[in-house]
Short mmCIF file of C-alpha atoms and ligand atoms in Angstrom, two decimals:
data_model
loop_
_atom_site.label_atom_id
_atom_site.label_comp_id
_atom_site.label_asym_id
_atom_site.label_seq_id
_atom_site.Cartn_x
_atom_site.Cartn_y
_atom_site.Cartn_z
CA MET R 1 -45.49 18.93 4.97
CA ALA R 2 -43.33 18.76 1.90
CA ARG R 3 -42.42 15.16 2.51
CA ALA R 4 -46.07 13.98 2.35
CA GLY R 5 -46.13 14.96 -1.31
CA ARG R 6 -43.05 12.85 -2.09
CA PRO R 7 -44.03 9.26 -1.31
CA GLU R 8 -41.09 7.82 -3.27
CA ILE R 9 -38.70 9.30 -0.72
CA ALA R 10 -40.73 8.01 2.20
CA ARG R 11 -40.68 4.54 0.67
CA ARG R 12 -36.91 4.62 0.27
CA GLN R 13 -36.51 5.66 3.87
CA PHE R 14 -38.77 2.84 4.99
CA SER R 15 -36.81 0.17 3.17
CA PHE R 16 -33.62 1.65 4.63
CA ASP R 17 -35.06 1.15 8.13
CA ILE R 18 -35.57 -2.57 7.73
CA ALA R 19 -31.91 -3.47 7.29
CA PRO R 20 -31.27 -7.23 7.28
CA VAL R 21 -30.55 -8.88 10.60
CA GLY R 22 -26.94 -10.04 10.95
CA PRO R 23 -23.84 -8.66 9.26
CA ASP R 24 -24.31 -5.43 7.31
CA THR R 25 -24.41 -6.61 3.72
CA ARG R 26 -25.49 -3.37 2.12
CA PRO R 27 -23.19 -2.42 -0.74
CA VAL R 28 -20.63 0.13 0.35
CA PRO R 29 -19.98 3.06 -1.97
CA LEU R 30 -16.48 3.00 -3.41
CA PRO R 31 -14.11 5.74 -2.30
CA PRO R 32 -12.94 8.39 -4.79
CA ASP R 33 -10.49 7.18 -7.43
CA TYR R 34 -7.94 9.99 -7.25
CA HIS R 35 -5.26 8.78 -9.67
CA LEU R 36 -6.39 8.87 -13.31
CA HIS R 37 -4.28 9.69 -16.35
CA THR R 38 -5.14 11.08 -19.80
CA PRO R 39 -3.69 10.61 -23.30
CA LEU R 40 -1.83 13.91 -22.96
CA CYS R 41 0.92 12.09 -21.03
CA ARG R 42 1.58 10.06 -24.20
CA HIS R 43 1.26 6.60 -22.63
CA ALA R 44 -2.44 6.44 -21.71
CA SER R 45 -5.60 6.02 -23.79
CA GLY R 46 -9.19 7.26 -23.50
CA GLU R 47 -10.60 10.72 -22.97
CA PRO R 48 -11.35 12.03 -19.46
CA THR R 49 -15.06 12.17 -20.28
CA GLU R 50 -14.91 8.45 -21.16
CA TYR R 51 -13.16 7.71 -17.85
CA ALA R 52 -15.95 9.63 -16.14
CA ALA R 53 -18.61 7.57 -17.96
CA ARG R 54 -16.89 4.38 -16.81
CA ALA R 55 -16.70 5.69 -13.24
CA ARG R 56 -20.45 6.31 -13.27
CA GLU R 57 -21.08 2.79 -14.59
CA LEU R 58 -19.11 1.48 -11.62
CA GLY R 59 -21.14 3.60 -9.21
CA LEU R 60 -18.29 5.87 -8.16
CA SER R 61 -19.39 9.26 -6.88
CA GLU R 62 -16.03 11.00 -7.17
CA ILE R 63 -12.86 10.78 -9.25
CA GLY R 64 -9.77 12.91 -9.81
CA PHE R 65 -7.44 13.31 -12.76
CA ALA R 66 -3.78 13.42 -11.73
CA ASP R 67 -1.86 13.21 -14.96
CA HIS R 68 1.93 13.44 -15.21
CA ALA R 69 2.79 17.12 -14.84
CA PRO R 70 5.09 18.96 -17.24
CA MET R 71 8.75 19.42 -16.37
CA PRO R 72 10.53 22.74 -16.94
CA GLU R 73 12.11 21.13 -20.03
CA ASP R 74 9.69 19.38 -22.39
CA ASP R 75 12.35 16.92 -23.56
CA PHE R 76 12.98 15.66 -20.01
CA ASP R 77 11.29 12.37 -20.89
CA ARG R 78 8.63 10.92 -23.20
CA TRP R 79 5.90 10.07 -20.72
CA ARG R 80 4.36 13.33 -19.52
CA MET R 81 2.45 16.25 -21.03
CA PRO R 82 4.49 19.08 -22.48
CA LEU R 83 3.84 22.43 -20.84
CA ALA R 84 2.02 23.66 -23.96
CA HIS R 85 -0.67 21.00 -23.31
CA LEU R 86 -1.42 21.98 -19.72
CA ASP R 87 -4.37 24.24 -20.60
CA GLU R 88 -5.77 21.55 -22.91
CA TYR R 89 -5.51 19.08 -20.02
CA VAL R 90 -7.54 21.38 -17.80
CA GLU R 91 -10.09 21.86 -20.58
CA LYS R 92 -10.47 18.08 -21.05
CA VAL R 93 -11.18 17.69 -17.34
CA ARG R 94 -13.63 20.61 -17.43
CA ARG R 95 -15.41 18.97 -20.37
CA ALA R 96 -15.75 15.73 -18.36
CA GLN R 97 -17.19 17.81 -15.49
CA ARG R 98 -19.72 19.45 -17.83
CA GLU R 99 -20.77 16.16 -19.41
CA HIS R 100 -21.07 14.28 -16.09
CA PRO R 101 -22.59 16.73 -13.62
CA ALA R 102 -23.69 13.90 -11.31
CA LEU R 103 -20.07 12.90 -10.73
CA ILE R 104 -17.61 14.94 -8.67
CA ILE R 105 -14.48 15.31 -10.79
CA ARG R 106 -11.33 16.78 -9.28
CA LEU R 107 -8.57 18.55 -11.14
CA ALA R 108 -5.10 17.49 -10.06
CA LEU R 109 -1.59 16.59 -11.18
CA GLU R 110 0.91 13.85 -10.42
CA VAL R 111 4.09 15.86 -10.01
CA ASP R 112 7.57 14.36 -10.04
CA TYR R 113 9.62 15.53 -7.10
CA LEU R 114 13.19 16.44 -8.01
CA PRO R 115 15.25 18.46 -5.50
CA GLY R 116 15.81 21.96 -6.82
CA GLN R 117 12.52 22.06 -8.74
CA GLU R 118 10.41 23.35 -5.86
CA ASP R 119 9.90 26.72 -7.56
CA TRP R 120 8.72 24.95 -10.68
CA VAL R 121 6.10 23.06 -8.67
CA ARG R 122 4.95 26.35 -7.11
CA ASP R 123 4.76 27.86 -10.59
CA LEU R 124 2.53 24.97 -11.74
CA ALA R 125 0.41 25.35 -8.61
CA GLY R 126 -0.35 28.95 -9.51
CA ARG R 127 -1.49 28.23 -13.07
CA HIS R 128 -4.88 26.60 -12.37
CA PRO R 129 -7.24 26.05 -9.42
CA TRP R 130 -6.01 22.53 -8.61
CA ASP R 131 -7.77 20.33 -6.06
CA TYR R 132 -4.61 18.43 -5.06
CA PHE R 133 -1.09 17.50 -6.13
CA VAL R 134 0.18 13.93 -5.90
CA GLY R 135 3.93 14.05 -5.27
CA SER R 136 5.74 11.05 -6.75
CA VAL R 137 9.32 9.96 -7.12
CA HIS R 138 10.09 8.10 -10.33
CA TYR R 139 13.64 9.47 -10.67
CA ILE R 140 16.60 9.18 -8.36
CA ALA R 141 19.21 9.68 -11.07
CA PRO R 142 17.62 10.93 -14.31
CA PRO R 143 17.28 9.76 -17.02
CA TRP R 144 16.61 6.43 -15.29
CA ALA R 145 12.98 6.21 -14.17
CA ILE R 146 13.00 3.30 -11.73
CA ASP R 147 9.54 2.09 -12.82
CA ASP R 148 10.05 2.38 -16.60
CA PRO R 149 9.76 -1.09 -18.16
CA ALA R 150 12.00 0.04 -21.03
CA MET R 151 14.77 0.76 -18.49
CA ARG R 152 14.26 -2.26 -16.28
CA SER R 153 17.76 -3.57 -17.05
CA GLU R 154 19.20 -0.56 -15.16
CA TRP R 155 18.22 -2.30 -11.94
CA ARG R 156 20.86 -4.97 -12.65
CA LYS R 157 23.56 -2.31 -12.64
CA HIS R 158 22.70 -1.11 -9.13
CA ASP R 159 22.50 -2.48 -5.62
CA PRO R 160 18.71 -2.63 -5.04
CA THR R 161 19.13 -1.73 -1.37
CA GLU R 162 21.00 1.45 -2.31
CA VAL R 163 18.26 2.35 -4.81
CA TRP R 164 15.59 1.89 -2.15
CA ILE R 165 17.52 4.03 0.34
CA ALA R 166 18.02 6.86 -2.18
CA TYR R 167 14.37 6.59 -3.22
CA LEU R 168 13.11 6.82 0.37
CA GLU R 169 15.41 9.73 1.08
CA ARG R 170 13.93 11.61 -1.86
CA LEU R 171 10.34 10.64 -1.10
CA THR R 172 10.75 11.89 2.46
CA GLN R 173 12.05 15.19 1.05
CA ALA R 174 8.97 15.33 -1.19
CA VAL R 175 6.69 14.87 1.82
CA GLU R 176 8.60 17.47 3.84
CA SER R 177 8.53 19.98 0.96
CA GLY R 178 4.93 20.96 1.74
CA LEU R 179 4.20 20.97 -2.01
CA PHE R 180 1.90 17.93 -2.10
CA GLU R 181 -1.36 16.75 -0.54
CA ILE R 182 -0.80 13.09 -1.44
CA VAL R 183 2.35 11.00 -1.76
CA GLY R 184 2.17 8.55 -4.66
CA HIS R 185 2.89 4.78 -4.64
CA VAL R 186 5.27 4.91 -1.64
CA ASP R 187 6.95 1.54 -2.29
CA LEU R 188 7.21 1.90 -6.08
CA PRO R 189 10.72 0.31 -6.26
CA LYS R 190 9.10 -3.09 -5.58
CA LYS R 191 7.38 -2.94 -9.00
CA PHE R 192 9.73 -5.37 -10.80
CA GLY R 193 10.49 -7.40 -7.69
CA PHE R 194 13.86 -5.86 -6.74
CA LEU R 195 13.60 -5.79 -2.97
CA PRO R 196 15.95 -4.32 -0.35
CA GLN R 197 18.28 -6.80 1.29
CA ARG R 198 18.00 -5.24 4.72
CA ASP R 199 15.29 -3.85 6.96
CA LEU R 200 14.36 -0.34 5.84
CA MET R 201 11.51 0.09 8.31
CA PRO R 202 13.32 2.94 10.14
CA LEU R 203 13.39 4.90 6.86
CA PHE R 204 9.73 4.17 6.22
CA GLN R 205 8.99 5.25 9.78
CA ARG R 206 10.70 8.59 9.13
CA LEU R 207 8.65 8.95 5.92
CA MET R 208 5.36 8.16 7.66
CA ARG R 209 6.08 10.45 10.62
CA GLY R 210 6.77 13.27 8.17
CA ALA R 211 3.54 12.50 6.33
CA ALA R 212 1.56 12.52 9.58
CA ARG R 213 3.13 15.79 10.72
CA ARG R 214 2.48 17.45 7.36
CA ALA R 215 -0.96 15.81 6.93
CA VAL R 216 0.14 14.36 3.59
CA ALA R 217 -2.01 11.38 2.58
CA VAL R 218 -0.53 8.08 1.44
CA GLU R 219 -2.40 6.68 -1.53
CA LEU R 220 -3.48 3.06 -1.83
CA ASN R 221 -2.56 2.60 -5.46
CA THR R 222 -3.93 -0.56 -7.07
CA ALA R 223 -1.64 -0.44 -10.13
CA GLY R 224 0.83 -2.60 -8.21
CA LEU R 225 -1.63 -5.49 -8.57
CA ARG R 226 -1.20 -5.23 -12.35
CA LYS R 227 2.62 -5.27 -12.17
CA ASP R 228 5.18 -8.01 -11.43
CA CYS R 229 5.00 -7.33 -7.67
CA ARG R 230 1.25 -8.24 -7.72
CA GLU R 231 0.63 -6.12 -4.66
CA ILE R 232 -1.06 -2.82 -3.88
CA TYR R 233 1.26 0.12 -3.15
CA PRO R 234 1.89 0.24 -0.22
CA SER R 235 2.28 -3.24 1.26
CA ARG R 236 0.19 -4.25 4.26
CA ALA R 237 3.16 -3.79 6.63
CA LEU R 238 3.69 -0.22 5.40
CA LEU R 239 0.01 0.59 5.58
CA GLU R 240 -0.06 -0.70 9.17
CA LEU R 241 2.82 1.62 9.91
CA ALA R 242 0.98 4.53 8.24
CA HIS R 243 -2.08 3.81 10.36
CA GLN R 244 -0.05 3.60 13.59
CA GLU R 245 1.55 6.95 12.79
CA GLY R 246 -1.80 8.59 11.99
CA VAL R 247 -1.20 9.18 8.26
CA PRO R 248 -4.34 9.92 6.21
CA ILE R 249 -5.06 7.94 3.02
CA THR R 250 -6.57 8.22 -0.44
CA PHE R 251 -7.32 5.61 -3.09
CA GLY R 252 -6.28 5.47 -6.73
CA SER R 253 -6.30 3.02 -9.63
CA ASP R 254 -3.50 4.84 -11.52
CA ALA R 255 -5.65 4.14 -14.60
CA HIS R 256 -3.94 4.67 -17.94
CA ALA R 257 -6.94 3.18 -19.83
CA ILE R 258 -10.73 3.34 -19.51
CA ALA R 259 -10.95 -0.29 -18.36
CA GLU R 260 -8.62 0.47 -15.43
CA VAL R 261 -10.85 3.14 -13.85
CA GLY R 262 -11.77 1.99 -10.35
CA ALA R 263 -9.72 -1.19 -10.79
CA ASP R 264 -9.48 -3.27 -7.61
CA LEU R 265 -10.68 -0.46 -5.35
CA GLU R 266 -12.72 -3.01 -3.36
CA GLN R 267 -9.50 -4.86 -2.59
CA ALA R 268 -7.81 -1.63 -1.52
CA VAL R 269 -10.78 -0.77 0.70
CA ALA R 270 -10.61 -4.23 2.30
CA LEU R 271 -6.88 -3.76 2.96
CA ALA R 272 -7.38 -0.30 4.46
CA ARG R 273 -10.19 -1.52 6.71
CA SER R 274 -8.20 -4.55 7.82
CA VAL R 275 -5.45 -2.32 9.22
CA GLY R 276 -7.98 -0.07 10.97
CA TYR R 277 -8.75 2.80 8.57
CA THR R 278 -12.36 4.02 8.45
CA HIS R 279 -11.86 7.37 6.67
CA CYS R 280 -10.05 8.66 3.63
CA CYS R 281 -9.41 12.18 2.33
CA ARG R 282 -11.39 14.10 -0.22
CA PHE R 283 -9.76 17.19 -1.64
CA ALA R 284 -11.20 20.43 -3.00
CA GLY R 285 -9.05 23.49 -3.59
CA ARG R 286 -6.11 21.68 -1.94
CA LEU R 287 -8.01 21.25 1.33
CA CYS R 288 -8.78 17.86 2.84
CA GLU R 289 -12.05 16.66 4.27
CA ALA R 290 -12.18 13.24 5.91
CA THR R 291 -14.91 10.98 4.59
CA ARG R 292 -16.01 7.50 5.63
CA PHE R 293 -15.47 4.62 3.25
ZN1 LIG V 301 2.00 6.94 -16.20
ZN1 LIG V 302 3.45 7.48 -10.78
#
């Protein structure tokens, strides 16, 4: 038999059989990190192939680049790739794939959802064989991006509760649009600590029900731990709600630098498990496959 000639495999299987008695302490593989940026968005550093090398060092088996997608107008803001760089973006990801064949590397975009731009998102979707789109809301009233540190003072000019309500309205539209596989950082307005002054759970419930119905995954985004809110997006209460409603999940570091690849994924995994999740989504060609984590 073929196996008799491969004693190293037999040995590995044997050691696997004698698992320690008591709690399972074997290291658990980290889930895919599906939210990585590149320098083409003009506020991140490190080449995709360097991110991939870091991911391999960490023992990740799968990552995905989801850089800020172009807008129809290149001067919309200063923190995304211009349309002319889209092909270069794809080529950088392809190079990372070529140089790290042992790692699964997905090609994706983080797309801003703005009502009226649905055709633009469909246009982008047709340009390359994407694995998934992360739909995010950073804008309620452009040019104010609610998470932009340079525009933080705008928050003082608004009622935070009203901002949250408008944000959730738009995020729910994004989920319902059918344009995205993943919804990004669902409680992003908490970033600087401006919290709603009344219970918005009914709005979050509407969002999560829409996500469940459309099979749009909510991402556990660890960047929140690195911001003033010091908390993963979404909060535990919102993740519990997502789980109750049957919403799938993904994981992402939202890395804008090599050192942030895979950041705090263990903590995100612990949070997801503690609310009852056992599976997350993997995406290829915009189709989801559930995988254990
Ligand atoms: Zn960014
Ligand atoms: Zn984002």
